[in-house]
Structure formats: structure tokens, C-alpha cells
PDB file of C-alpha atoms in Angstrom:
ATOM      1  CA  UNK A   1       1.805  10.075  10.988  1.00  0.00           C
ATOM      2  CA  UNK A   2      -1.679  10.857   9.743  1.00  0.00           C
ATOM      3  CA  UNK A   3      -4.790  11.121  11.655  1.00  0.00           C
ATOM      4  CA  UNK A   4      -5.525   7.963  10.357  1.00  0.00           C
ATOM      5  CA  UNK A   5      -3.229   6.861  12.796  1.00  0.00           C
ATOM      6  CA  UNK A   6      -4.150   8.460  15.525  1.00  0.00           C
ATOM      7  CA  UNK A   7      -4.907   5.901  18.167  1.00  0.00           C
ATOM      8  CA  UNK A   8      -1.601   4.154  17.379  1.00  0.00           C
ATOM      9  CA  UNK A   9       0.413   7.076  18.161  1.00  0.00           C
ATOM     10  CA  UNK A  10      -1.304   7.760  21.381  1.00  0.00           C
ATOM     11  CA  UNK A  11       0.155   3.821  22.662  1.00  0.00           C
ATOM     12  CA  UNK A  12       3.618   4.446  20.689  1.00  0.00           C
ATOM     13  CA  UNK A  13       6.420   4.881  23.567  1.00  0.00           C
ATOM     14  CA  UNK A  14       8.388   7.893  22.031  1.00  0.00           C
ATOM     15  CA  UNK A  15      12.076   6.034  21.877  1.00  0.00           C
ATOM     16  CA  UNK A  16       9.941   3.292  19.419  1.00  0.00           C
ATOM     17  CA  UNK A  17      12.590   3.440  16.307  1.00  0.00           C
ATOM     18  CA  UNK A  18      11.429   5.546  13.228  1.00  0.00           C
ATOM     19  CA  UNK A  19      11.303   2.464  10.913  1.00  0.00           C
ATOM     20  CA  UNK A  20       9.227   0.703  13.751  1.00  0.00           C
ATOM     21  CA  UNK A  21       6.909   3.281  13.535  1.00  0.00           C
ATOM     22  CA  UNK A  22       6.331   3.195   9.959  1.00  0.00           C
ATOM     23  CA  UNK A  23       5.548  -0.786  10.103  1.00  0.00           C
ATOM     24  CA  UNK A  24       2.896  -0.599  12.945  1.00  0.00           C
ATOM     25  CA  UNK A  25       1.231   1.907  10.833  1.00  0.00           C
ATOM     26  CA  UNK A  26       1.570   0.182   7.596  1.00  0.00           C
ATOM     27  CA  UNK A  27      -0.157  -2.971   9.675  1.00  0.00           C
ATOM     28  CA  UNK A  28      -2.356  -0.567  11.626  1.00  0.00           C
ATOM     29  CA  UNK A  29      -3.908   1.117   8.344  1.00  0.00           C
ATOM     30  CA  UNK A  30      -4.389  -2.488   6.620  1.00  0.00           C
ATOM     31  CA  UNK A  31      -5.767  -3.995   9.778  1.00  0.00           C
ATOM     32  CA  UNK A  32      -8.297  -0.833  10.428  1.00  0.00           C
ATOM     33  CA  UNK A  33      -9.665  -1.204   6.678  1.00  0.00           C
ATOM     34  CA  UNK A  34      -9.431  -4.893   5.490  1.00  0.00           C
ATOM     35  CA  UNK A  35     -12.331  -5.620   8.415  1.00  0.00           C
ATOM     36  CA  UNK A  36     -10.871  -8.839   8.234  1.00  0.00           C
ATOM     37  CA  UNK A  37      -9.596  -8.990  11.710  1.00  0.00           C
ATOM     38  CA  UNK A  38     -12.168  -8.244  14.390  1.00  0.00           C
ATOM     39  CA  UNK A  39     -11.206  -5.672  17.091  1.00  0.00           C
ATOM     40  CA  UNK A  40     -11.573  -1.809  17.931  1.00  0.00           C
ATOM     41  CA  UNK A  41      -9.096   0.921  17.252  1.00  0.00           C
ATOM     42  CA  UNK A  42      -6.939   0.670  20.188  1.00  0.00           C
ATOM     43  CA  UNK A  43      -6.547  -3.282  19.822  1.00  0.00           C
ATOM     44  CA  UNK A  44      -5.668  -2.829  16.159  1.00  0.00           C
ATOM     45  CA  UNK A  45      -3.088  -0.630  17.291  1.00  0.00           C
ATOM     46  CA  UNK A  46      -1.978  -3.279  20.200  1.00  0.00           C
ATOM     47  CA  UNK A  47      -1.684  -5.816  17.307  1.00  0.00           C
ATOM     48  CA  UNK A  48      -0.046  -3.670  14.817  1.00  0.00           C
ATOM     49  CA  UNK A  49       3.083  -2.462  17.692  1.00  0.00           C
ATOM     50  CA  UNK A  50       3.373  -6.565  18.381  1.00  0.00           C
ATOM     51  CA  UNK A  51       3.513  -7.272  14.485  1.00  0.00           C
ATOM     52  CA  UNK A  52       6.072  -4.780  14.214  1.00  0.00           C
ATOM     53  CA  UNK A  53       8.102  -5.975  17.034  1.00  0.00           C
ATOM     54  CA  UNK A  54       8.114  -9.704  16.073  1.00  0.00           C
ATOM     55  CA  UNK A  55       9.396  -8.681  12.373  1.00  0.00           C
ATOM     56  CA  UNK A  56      12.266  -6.833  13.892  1.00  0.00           C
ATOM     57  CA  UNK A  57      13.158  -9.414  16.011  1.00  0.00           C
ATOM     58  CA  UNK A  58      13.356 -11.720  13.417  1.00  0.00           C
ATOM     59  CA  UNK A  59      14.931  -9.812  10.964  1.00  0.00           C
ATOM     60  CA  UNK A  60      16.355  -7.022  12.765  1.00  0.00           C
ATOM     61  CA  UNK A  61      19.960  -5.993  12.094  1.00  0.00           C
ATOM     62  CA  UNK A  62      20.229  -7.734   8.497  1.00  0.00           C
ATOM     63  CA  UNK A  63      19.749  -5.446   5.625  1.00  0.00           C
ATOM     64  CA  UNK A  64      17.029  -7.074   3.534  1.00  0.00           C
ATOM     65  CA  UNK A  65      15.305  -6.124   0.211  1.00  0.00           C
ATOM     66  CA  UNK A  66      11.522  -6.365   0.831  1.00  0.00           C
ATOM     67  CA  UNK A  67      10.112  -6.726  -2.931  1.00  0.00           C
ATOM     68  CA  UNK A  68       6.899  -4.229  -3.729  1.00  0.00           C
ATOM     69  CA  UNK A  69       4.966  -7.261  -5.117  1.00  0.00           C
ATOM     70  CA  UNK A  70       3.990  -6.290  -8.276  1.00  0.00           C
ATOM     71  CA  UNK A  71       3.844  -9.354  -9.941  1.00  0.00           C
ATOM     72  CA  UNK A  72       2.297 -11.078  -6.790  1.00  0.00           C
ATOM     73  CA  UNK A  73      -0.333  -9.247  -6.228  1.00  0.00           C
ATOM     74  CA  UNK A  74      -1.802 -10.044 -10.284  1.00  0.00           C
ATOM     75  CA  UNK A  75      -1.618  -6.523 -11.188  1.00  0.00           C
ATOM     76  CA  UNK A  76      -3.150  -7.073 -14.744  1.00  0.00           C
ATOM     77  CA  UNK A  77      -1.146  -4.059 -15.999  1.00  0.00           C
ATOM     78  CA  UNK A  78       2.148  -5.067 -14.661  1.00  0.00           C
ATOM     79  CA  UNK A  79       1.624  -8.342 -15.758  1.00  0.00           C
ATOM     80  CA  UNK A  80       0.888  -7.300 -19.135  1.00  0.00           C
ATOM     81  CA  UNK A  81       3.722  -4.902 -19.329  1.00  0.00           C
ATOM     82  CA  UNK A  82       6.362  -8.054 -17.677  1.00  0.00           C
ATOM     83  CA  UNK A  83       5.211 -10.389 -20.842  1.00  0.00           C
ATOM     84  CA  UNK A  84       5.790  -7.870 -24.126  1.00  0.00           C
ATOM     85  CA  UNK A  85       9.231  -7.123 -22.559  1.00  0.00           C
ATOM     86  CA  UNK A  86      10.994  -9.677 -24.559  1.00  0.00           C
ATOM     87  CA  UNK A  87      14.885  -9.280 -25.159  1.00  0.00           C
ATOM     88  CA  UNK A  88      14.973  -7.005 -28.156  1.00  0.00           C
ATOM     89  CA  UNK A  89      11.964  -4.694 -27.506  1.00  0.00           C
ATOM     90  CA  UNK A  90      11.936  -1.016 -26.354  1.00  0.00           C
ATOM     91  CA  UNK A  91      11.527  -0.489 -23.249  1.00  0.00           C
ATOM     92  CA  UNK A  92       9.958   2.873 -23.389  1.00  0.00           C
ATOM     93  CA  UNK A  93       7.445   2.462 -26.176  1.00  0.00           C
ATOM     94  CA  UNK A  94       6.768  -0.827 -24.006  1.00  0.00           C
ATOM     95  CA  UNK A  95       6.040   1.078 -20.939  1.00  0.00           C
ATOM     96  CA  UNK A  96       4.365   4.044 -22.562  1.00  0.00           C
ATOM     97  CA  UNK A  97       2.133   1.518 -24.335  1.00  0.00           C
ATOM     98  CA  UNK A  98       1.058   0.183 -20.832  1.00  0.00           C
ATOM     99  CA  UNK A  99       0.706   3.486 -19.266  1.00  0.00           C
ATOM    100  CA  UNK A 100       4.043   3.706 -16.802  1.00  0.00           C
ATOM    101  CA  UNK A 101       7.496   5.618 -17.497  1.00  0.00           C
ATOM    102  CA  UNK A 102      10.485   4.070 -18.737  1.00  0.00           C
ATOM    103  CA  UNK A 103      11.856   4.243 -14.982  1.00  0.00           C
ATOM    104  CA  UNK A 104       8.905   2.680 -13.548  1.00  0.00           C
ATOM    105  CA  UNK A 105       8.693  -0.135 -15.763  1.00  0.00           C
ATOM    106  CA  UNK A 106      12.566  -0.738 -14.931  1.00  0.00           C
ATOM    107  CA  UNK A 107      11.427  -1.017 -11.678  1.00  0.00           C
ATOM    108  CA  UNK A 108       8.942  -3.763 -11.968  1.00  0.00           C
ATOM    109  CA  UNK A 109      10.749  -5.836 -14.126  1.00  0.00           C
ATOM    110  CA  UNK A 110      13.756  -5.546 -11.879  1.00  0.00           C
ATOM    111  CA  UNK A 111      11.307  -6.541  -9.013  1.00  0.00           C
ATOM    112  CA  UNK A 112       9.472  -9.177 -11.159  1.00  0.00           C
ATOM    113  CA  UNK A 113      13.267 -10.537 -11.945  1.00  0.00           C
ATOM    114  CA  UNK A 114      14.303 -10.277  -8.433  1.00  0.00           C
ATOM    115  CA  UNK A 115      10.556 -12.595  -7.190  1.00  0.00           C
ATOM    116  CA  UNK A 116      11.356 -14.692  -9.969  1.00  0.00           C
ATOM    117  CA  UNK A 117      14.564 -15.704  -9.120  1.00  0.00           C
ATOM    118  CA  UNK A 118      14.468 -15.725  -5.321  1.00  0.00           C
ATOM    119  CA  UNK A 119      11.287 -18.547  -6.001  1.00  0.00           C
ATOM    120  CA  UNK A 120      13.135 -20.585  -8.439  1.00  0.00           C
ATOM    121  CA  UNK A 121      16.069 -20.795  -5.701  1.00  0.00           C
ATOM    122  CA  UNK A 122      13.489 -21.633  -2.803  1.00  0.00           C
ATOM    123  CA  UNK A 123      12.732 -24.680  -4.827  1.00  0.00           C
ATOM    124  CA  UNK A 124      16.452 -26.169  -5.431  1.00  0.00           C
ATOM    125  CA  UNK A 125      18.122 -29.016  -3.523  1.00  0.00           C
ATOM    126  CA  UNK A 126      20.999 -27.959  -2.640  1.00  0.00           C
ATOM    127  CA  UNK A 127      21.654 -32.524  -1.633  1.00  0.00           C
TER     128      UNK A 127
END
């Protein structure tokens, strides 16, 4: 971890599971700089280890996709870069054009497609 992190690691029991780890400190970091939730270091870090714990134990064991967000979080470029990839274009004069590599633009549309679809199906009765 980073010294960002340091109060966290000082409260994390050494046998807490790598991928554990990584999610209190995601939550940590976001919690220590949005200023959103009141607190000190050492209660951020309390709150982070219990965030981390409650999303494992609700979705612990299954192996789950967690989108990157991309078109959720209105990144103008991404968004830009989702609508002139119509069937038919090129993909890598689209993405150079918008400032990402061919690969990386795969990856967001695959993500955007993925968001897409999994809100569409939220929204069907299945009656």
C-alpha cells in the first residue's frame, strides 16, 4: 500500500485477504479526499475495513464483472468516442481522433455495451 494508506494498514489484521485489502483502500483513499464524510483518519479507515467486509459478504464467492464506469461517470471524451462508433466506422482512426488507442477504445465500448445491456435487462418483466 502507499503511505497514503498508512493509518489503514496499521488497523488491517495481517490474515485480511489481498483483494480485501485493496477495497478498504480503494474506499479509504475516496473517503479521506471526497471530505464528504466527516471523520478523522483512523475512523475513515474503521469505515473503509466495514465497507469492505459487507461487499464480500454479499458478494463473496461469486465471480462478478465490476464495470469501470466509463459511460456512467459522463466522461465527455468517452462519450464522444461511444457515439461516432457506428457499425461501419474504423475503429482506430475513431479512437485516435478522440485521443485513446485502438485497445482502449475496445475497452470502453465493450464496457459501455456491457452497462447498456445489463440496464436494459434490469428494466424487463420477466411476468
Amino acid at each position: 500500500m502507499s503511505p497514503d494508506t498508512q493509518d489503514l494498514e496499521l488497523l488491517l489484521p495481517t490474515e485480511y485477504p489481498g483483494l480485501w485489502r485493496d477495497m478498504a483502500a480503494a474506499i479509504y483513499l475516496r473517503l479521506r479526499s471526497g471530505g464528504e464524510i466527516p471523520g478523522d483518519a483512523r475512523s475513515h479507515a474503521r469505515l473503509a475495513m466495514a465497507l469492505a467486509e459487507t461487499v464480500a459478504e454479499a458478494i463473496g464467492g461469486d465471480t462478478i464483472y465490476i464495470p469501470v464506469g466509463h459511460f456512467f461517470h459522463n466522461d465527455t471524451r468517452s462519450r464522444a468516442l461511444i457515439a461516432d462508433c457506428t457499425p461501419g466506422t474504423n475503429l482506430a482512426e475513431v479512437a485516435r481522433r478522440h485521443g485513446y488507442t485502438p485497445a482502449r477504445a475496445k475497452q470502453i465500448l465493450r464496457d459501455w455495451a456491457r452497462e447498456d445491456f445489463q440496464a436494459r435487462q434490469g428494466h424487463l418483466s420477466l411476468d
